[in-house]
mmCIF file of C-alpha atoms and ligand atoms in Angstrom:
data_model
loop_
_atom_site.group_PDB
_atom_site.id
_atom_site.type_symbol
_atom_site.label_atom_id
_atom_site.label_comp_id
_atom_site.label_asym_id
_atom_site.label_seq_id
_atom_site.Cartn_x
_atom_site.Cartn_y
_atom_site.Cartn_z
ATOM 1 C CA UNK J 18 56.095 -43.551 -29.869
ATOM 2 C CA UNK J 19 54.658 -45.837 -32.726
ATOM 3 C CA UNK J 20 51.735 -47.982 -32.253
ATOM 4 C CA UNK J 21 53.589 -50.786 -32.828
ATOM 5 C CA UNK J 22 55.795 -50.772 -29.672
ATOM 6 C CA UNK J 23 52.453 -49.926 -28.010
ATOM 7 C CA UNK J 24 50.435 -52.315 -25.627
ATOM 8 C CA UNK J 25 46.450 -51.874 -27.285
ATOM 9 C CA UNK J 26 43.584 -53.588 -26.772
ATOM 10 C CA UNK J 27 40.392 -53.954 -29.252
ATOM 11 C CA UNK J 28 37.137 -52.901 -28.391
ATOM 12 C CA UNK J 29 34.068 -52.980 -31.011
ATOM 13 C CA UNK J 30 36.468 -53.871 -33.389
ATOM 14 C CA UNK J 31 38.756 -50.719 -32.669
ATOM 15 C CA UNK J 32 42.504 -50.864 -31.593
ATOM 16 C CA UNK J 33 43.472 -48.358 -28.888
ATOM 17 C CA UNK J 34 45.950 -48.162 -26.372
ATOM 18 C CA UNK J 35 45.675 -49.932 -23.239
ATOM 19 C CA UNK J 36 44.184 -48.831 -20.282
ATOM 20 C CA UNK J 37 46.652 -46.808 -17.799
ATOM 21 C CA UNK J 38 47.645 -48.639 -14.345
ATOM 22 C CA UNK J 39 44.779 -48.133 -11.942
ATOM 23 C CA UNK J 40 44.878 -49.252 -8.488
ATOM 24 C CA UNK J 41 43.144 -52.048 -7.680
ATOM 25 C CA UNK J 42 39.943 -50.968 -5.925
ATOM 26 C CA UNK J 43 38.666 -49.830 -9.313
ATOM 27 C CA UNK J 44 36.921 -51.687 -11.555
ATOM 28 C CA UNK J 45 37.938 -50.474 -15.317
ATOM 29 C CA UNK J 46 35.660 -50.777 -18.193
ATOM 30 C CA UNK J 47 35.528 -50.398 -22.260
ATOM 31 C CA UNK J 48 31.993 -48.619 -22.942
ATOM 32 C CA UNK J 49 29.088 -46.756 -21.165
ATOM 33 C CA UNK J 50 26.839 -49.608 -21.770
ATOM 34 C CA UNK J 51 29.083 -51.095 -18.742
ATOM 35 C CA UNK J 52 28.925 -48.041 -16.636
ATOM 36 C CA UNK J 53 26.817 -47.581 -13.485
ATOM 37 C CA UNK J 54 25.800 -44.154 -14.072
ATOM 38 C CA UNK J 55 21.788 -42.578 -13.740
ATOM 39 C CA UNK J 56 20.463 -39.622 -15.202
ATOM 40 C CA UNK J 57 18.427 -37.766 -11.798
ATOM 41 C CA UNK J 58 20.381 -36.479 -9.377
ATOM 42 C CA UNK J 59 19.670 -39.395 -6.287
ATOM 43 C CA UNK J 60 22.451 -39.747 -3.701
ATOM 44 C CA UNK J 61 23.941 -42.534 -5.619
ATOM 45 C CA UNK J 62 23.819 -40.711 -8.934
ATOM 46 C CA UNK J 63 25.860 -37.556 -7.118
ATOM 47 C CA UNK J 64 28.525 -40.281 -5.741
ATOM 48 C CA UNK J 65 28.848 -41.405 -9.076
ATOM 49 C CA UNK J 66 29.017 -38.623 -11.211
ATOM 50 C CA UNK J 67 31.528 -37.464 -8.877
ATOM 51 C CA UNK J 68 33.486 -40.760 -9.281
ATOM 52 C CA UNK J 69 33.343 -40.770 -12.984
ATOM 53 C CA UNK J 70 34.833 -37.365 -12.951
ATOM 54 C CA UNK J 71 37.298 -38.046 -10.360
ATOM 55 C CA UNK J 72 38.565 -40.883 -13.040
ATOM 56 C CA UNK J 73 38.128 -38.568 -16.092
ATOM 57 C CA UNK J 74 40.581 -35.883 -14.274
ATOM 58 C CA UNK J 75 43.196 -38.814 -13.518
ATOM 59 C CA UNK J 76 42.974 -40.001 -17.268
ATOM 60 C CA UNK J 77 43.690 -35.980 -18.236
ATOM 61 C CA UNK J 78 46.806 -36.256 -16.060
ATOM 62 C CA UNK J 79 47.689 -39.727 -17.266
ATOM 63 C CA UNK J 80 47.897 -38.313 -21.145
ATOM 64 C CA UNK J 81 49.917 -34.957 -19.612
ATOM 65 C CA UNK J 82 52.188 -37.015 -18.231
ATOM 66 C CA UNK J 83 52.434 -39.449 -21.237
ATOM 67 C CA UNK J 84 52.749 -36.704 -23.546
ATOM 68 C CA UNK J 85 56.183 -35.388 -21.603
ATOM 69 C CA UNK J 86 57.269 -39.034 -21.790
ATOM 70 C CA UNK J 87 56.686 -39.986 -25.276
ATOM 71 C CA UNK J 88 57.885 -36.652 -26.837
ATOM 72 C CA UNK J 89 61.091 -35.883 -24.946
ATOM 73 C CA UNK J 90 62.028 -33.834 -28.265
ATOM 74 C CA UNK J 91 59.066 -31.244 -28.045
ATOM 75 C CA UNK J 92 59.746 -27.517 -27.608
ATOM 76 C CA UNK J 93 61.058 -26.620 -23.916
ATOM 77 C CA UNK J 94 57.575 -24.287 -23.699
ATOM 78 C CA UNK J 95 55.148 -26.942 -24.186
ATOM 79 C CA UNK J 96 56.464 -29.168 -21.957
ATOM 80 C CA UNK J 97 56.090 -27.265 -19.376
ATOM 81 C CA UNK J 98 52.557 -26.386 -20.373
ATOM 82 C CA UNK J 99 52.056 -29.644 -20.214
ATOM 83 C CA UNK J 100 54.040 -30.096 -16.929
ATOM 84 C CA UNK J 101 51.792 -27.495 -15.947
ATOM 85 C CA UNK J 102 48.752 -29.340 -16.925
ATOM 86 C CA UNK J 103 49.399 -32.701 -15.559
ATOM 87 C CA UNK J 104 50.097 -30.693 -11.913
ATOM 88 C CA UNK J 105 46.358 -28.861 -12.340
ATOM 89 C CA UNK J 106 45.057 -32.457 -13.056
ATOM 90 C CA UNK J 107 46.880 -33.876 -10.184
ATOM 91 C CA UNK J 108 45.137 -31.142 -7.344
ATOM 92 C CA UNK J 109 41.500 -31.668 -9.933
ATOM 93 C CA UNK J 110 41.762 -35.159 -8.706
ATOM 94 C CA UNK J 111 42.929 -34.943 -5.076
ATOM 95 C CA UNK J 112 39.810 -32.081 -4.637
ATOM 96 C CA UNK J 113 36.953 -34.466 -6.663
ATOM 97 C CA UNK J 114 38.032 -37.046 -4.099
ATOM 98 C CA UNK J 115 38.066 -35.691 -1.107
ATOM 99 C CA UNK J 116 34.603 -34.357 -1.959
ATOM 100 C CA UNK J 117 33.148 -37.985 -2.888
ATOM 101 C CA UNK J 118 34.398 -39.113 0.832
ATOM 102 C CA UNK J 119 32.746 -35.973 2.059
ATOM 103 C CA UNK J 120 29.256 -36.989 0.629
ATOM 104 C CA UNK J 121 29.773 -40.979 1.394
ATOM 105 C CA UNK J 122 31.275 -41.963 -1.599
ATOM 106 C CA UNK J 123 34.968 -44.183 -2.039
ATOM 107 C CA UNK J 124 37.459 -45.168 -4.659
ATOM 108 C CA UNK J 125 36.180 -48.055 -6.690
ATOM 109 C CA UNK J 126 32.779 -47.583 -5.426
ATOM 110 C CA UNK J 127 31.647 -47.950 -9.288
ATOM 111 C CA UNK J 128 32.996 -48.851 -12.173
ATOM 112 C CA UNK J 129 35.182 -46.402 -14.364
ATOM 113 C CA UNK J 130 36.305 -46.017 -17.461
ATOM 114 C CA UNK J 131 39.232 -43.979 -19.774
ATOM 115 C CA UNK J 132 37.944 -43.546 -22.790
ATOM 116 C CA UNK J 133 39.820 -40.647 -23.728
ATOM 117 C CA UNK J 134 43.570 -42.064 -22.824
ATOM 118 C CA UNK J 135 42.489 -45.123 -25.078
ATOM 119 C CA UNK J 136 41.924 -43.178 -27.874
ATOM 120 C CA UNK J 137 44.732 -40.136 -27.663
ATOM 121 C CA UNK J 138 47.122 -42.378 -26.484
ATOM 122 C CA UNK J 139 47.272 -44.238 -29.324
ATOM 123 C CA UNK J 140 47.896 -41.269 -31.573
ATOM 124 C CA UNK J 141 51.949 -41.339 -32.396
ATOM 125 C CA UNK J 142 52.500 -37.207 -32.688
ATOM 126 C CA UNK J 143 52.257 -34.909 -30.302
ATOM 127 C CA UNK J 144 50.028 -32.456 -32.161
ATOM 128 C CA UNK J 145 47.604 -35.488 -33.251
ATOM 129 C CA UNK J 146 47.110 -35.597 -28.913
ATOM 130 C CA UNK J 147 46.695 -31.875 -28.405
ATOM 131 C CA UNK J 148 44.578 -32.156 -31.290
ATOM 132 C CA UNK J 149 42.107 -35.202 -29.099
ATOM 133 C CA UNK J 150 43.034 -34.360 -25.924
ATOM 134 C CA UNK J 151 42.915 -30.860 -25.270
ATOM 135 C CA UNK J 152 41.311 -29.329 -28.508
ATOM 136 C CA UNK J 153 38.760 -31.766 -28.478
ATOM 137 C CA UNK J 154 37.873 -33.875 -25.200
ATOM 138 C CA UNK J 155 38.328 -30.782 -22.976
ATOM 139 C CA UNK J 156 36.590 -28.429 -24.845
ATOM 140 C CA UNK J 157 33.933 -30.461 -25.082
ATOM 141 C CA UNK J 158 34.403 -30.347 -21.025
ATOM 142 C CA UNK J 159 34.251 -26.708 -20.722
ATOM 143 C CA UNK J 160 31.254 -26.522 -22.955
ATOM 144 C CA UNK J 161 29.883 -29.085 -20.213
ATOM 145 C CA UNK J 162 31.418 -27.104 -17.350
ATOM 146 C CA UNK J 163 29.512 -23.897 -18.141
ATOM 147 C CA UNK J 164 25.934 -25.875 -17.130
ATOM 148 C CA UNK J 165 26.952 -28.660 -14.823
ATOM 149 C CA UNK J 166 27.808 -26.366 -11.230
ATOM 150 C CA UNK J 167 24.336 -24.661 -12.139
ATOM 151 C CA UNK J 168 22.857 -28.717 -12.022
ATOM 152 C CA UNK J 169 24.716 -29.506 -8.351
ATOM 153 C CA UNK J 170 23.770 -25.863 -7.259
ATOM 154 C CA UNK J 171 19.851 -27.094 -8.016
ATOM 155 C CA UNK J 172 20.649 -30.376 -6.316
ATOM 156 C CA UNK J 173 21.601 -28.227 -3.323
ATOM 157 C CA UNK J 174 25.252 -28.683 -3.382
ATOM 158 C CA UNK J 175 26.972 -25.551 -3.459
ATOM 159 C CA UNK J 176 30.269 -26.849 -2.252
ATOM 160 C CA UNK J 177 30.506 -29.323 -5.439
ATOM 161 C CA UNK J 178 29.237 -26.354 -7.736
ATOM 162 C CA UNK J 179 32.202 -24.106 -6.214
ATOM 163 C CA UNK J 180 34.790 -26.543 -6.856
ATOM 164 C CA UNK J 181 33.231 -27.635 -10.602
ATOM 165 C CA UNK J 182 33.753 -23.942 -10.781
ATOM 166 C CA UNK J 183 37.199 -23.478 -9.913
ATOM 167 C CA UNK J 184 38.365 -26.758 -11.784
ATOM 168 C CA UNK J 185 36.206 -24.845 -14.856
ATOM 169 C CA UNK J 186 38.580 -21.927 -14.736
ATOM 170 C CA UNK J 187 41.611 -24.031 -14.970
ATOM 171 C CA UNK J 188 40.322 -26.159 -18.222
ATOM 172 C CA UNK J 189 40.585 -22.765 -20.198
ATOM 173 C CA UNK J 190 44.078 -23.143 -19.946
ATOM 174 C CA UNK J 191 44.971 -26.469 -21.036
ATOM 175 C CA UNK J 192 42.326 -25.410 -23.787
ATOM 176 C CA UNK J 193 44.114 -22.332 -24.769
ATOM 177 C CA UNK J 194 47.886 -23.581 -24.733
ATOM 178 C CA UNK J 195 47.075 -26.585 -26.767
ATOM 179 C CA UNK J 196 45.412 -24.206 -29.568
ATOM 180 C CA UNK J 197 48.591 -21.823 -29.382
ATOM 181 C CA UNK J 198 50.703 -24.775 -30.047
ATOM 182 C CA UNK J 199 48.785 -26.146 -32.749
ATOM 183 C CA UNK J 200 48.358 -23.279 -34.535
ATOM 184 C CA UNK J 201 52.407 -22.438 -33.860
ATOM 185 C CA UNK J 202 53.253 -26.184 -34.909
ATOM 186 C CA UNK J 203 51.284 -26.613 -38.286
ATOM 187 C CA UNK J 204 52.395 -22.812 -39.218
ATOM 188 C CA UNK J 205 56.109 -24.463 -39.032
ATOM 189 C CA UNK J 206 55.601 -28.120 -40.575
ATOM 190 C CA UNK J 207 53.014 -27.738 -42.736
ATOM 191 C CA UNK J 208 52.665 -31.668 -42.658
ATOM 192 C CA UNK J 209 51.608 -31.599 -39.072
ATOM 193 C CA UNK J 210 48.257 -30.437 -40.407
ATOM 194 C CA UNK J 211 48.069 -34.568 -41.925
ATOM 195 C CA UNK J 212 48.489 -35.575 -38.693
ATOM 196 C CA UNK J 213 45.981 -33.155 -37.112
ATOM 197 C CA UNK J 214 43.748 -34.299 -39.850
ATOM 198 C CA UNK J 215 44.599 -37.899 -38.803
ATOM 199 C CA UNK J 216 43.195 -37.958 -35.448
ATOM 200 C CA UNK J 217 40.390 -35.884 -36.269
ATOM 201 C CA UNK J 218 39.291 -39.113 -38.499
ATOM 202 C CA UNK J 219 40.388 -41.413 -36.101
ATOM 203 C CA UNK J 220 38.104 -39.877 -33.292
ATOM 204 C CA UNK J 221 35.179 -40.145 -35.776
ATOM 205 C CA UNK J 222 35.825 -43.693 -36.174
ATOM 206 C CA UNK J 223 36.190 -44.673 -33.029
ATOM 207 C CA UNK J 224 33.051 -42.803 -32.207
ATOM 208 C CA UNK J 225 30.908 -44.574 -34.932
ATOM 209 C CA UNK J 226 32.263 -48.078 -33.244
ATOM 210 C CA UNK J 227 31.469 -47.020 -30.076
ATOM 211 C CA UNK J 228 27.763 -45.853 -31.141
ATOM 212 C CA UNK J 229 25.256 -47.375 -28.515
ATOM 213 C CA UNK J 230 22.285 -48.848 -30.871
ATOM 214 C CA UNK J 231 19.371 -47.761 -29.981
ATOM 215 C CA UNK J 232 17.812 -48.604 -26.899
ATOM 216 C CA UNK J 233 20.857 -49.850 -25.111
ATOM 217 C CA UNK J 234 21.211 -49.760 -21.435
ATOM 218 C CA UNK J 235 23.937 -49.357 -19.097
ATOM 219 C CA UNK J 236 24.561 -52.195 -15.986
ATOM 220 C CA UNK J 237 21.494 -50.608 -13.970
ATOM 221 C CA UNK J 238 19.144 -50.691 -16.450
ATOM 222 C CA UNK J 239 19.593 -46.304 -17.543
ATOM 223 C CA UNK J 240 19.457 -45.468 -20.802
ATOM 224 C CA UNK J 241 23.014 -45.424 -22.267
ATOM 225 C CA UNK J 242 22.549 -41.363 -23.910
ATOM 226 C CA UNK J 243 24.729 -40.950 -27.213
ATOM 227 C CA UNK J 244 22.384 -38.177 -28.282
ATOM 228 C CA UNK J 245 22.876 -35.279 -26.038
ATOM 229 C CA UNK J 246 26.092 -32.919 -26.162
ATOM 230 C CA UNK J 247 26.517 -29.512 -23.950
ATOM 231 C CA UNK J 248 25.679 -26.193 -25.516
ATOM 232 C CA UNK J 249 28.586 -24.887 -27.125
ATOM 233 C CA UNK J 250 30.164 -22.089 -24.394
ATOM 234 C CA UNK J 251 31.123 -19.595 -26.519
ATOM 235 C CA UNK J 252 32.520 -17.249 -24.315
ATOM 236 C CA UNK J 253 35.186 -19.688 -23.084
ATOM 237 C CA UNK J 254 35.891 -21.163 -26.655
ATOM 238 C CA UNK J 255 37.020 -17.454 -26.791
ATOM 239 C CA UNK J 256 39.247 -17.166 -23.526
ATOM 240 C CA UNK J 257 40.884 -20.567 -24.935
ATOM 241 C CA UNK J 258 41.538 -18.530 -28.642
ATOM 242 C CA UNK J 259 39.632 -20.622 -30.730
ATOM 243 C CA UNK J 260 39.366 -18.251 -33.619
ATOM 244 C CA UNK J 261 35.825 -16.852 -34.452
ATOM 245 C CA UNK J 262 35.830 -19.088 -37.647
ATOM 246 C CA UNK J 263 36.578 -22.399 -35.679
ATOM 247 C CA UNK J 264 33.731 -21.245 -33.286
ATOM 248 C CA UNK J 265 31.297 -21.195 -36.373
ATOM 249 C CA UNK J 266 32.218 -24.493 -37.497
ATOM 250 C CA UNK J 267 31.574 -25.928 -34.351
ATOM 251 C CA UNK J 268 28.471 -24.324 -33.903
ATOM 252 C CA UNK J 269 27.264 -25.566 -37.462
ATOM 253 C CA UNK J 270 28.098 -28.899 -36.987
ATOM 254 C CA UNK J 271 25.846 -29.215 -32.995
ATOM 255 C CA UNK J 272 23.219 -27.969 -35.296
ATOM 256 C CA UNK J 273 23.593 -23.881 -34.484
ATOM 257 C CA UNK J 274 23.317 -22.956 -37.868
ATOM 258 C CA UNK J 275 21.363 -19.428 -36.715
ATOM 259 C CA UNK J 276 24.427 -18.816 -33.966
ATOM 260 C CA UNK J 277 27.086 -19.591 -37.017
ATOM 261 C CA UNK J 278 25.794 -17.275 -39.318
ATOM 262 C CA UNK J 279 25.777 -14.532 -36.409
ATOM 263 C CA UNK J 280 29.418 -15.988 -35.547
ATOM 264 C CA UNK J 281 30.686 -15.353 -39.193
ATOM 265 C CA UNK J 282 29.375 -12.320 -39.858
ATOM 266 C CA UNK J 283 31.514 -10.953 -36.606
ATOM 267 C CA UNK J 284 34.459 -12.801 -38.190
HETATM 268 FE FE1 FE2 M 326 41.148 -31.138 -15.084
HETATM 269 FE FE1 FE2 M 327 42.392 -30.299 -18.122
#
């Protein structure tokens, strides 16, 4: 689909795609700075994180979906990876919420946001989404994933932790399918790599816009935090085939420049 034909909206002087339909309980935002979200680990702040996740998993189903709508065309085996996907998503959601009702919490109990269909979404290629989506935003998730169940397990929440867990083991997947098809894709149209390179820039971008200054608070007064980013997790970078190359870059640019050099030398 080209932008064009696309319904966007601007945010700190960025054009993305519009949000996704949400029912109307929820209350959908543009930036963290207008999230309700705290950094301990209160009874509120365990509703919410919940929440935000809950919203996160229907946002990876809403680009899934998309994806099979906007791309008729693509290869018969990726779409059902990504029918796959958007059916994993589906039961990630349905298990988050029933959890948050378990421990008090509702739909629309706080504000949410979907940062991550705004910005893929808007992409025009297929491989430019894989590229945000899946190589990218949930990657960045399983790096996350590999410290988080430890977090609710401390809070005293083993049930949460378990489930984190098992919705952990699934994100390999969608990690690992969406690097097979990359690499098969840009092997066979060398000018796919342009628009790989494309979103890659755009992200960047979009992430210097969205940039809180420094200082800047959220709608209950927390810190809004741009600075921290989960260790990279190795080991499942691996299980999703990112080659030990890629892993070194990524480990050089968080700052591991000790844990690259180890990572090429293996290479
Ligand atoms: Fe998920
Ligand atoms: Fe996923």
């Amino acid at each position: 689909m080209n932008p064009s034909e696309m319904d966007t909206k601007v945010v700190r002087g960025v054009t993305l795609r519009k949000d996704p339909a949400r029912e109307s309980c929820f209350k959908v935002v543009d930036t963290d700075a207008e999230m309700a979200a705290w950094a301990d680990m209160s009874a509120q702040s365990l509703r919410e994180r919940l929440h935000r996740h809950m919203n996160n998993e229907m946002t990876s189903l809403d680009i899934a979906a998309q994806c099979l709508a906007d791309f008729p065309d693509a290869p018969w085996d990726l779409r059902m990876q990504l029918a796959r996907q958007s059916w994993d998503e589906s039961r990630h959601v349905t298990a988050l919420h029933r959890r948050l009702r378990q421990i008090g919490g509702f739909k629309g109990e706080f504000p949410v946001a979907n940062f991550e269909w705004t910005v893929t979404c808007f992409l025009d290629s297929l491989v430019g989404r894989l590229t945000l989506q899946n190589r990218t935003f949930e990657a960045g998730a399983m790096d996350l994933m590999a410290s988080l169940p430890g977090k609710w397990r401390e809070a005293g929440d083993d049930e949460t932790a378990d489930l984190l867990d098992s919705i952990a083991a699934d994100e390999i997947q969608h990690v690992r399918f969406a690097n097979q098809w990359i690499r098969k894709l840009t092997s066979e149209d060398k000018r796919l790599l342009f628009k790989v390179a494309h979103a890659v820039r755009f992200l960047a971008q979009v992430n210097a816009a969205f940039a809180p200054a420094p200082g800047e608070t959220n709608v209950v007064g927390e810190a809004v935090d741009a600075g921290w980013v989960a260790p990279i997790n190795v080991a499942d970078r691996e299980l999703a085939e990112f080659s030990e190359g890629e892993i070194a870059e990524i480990l050089r640019q968080a700052g591991f420049t000790a844990l690259a050099s180890r990572e090429e030398t293996r290479a």
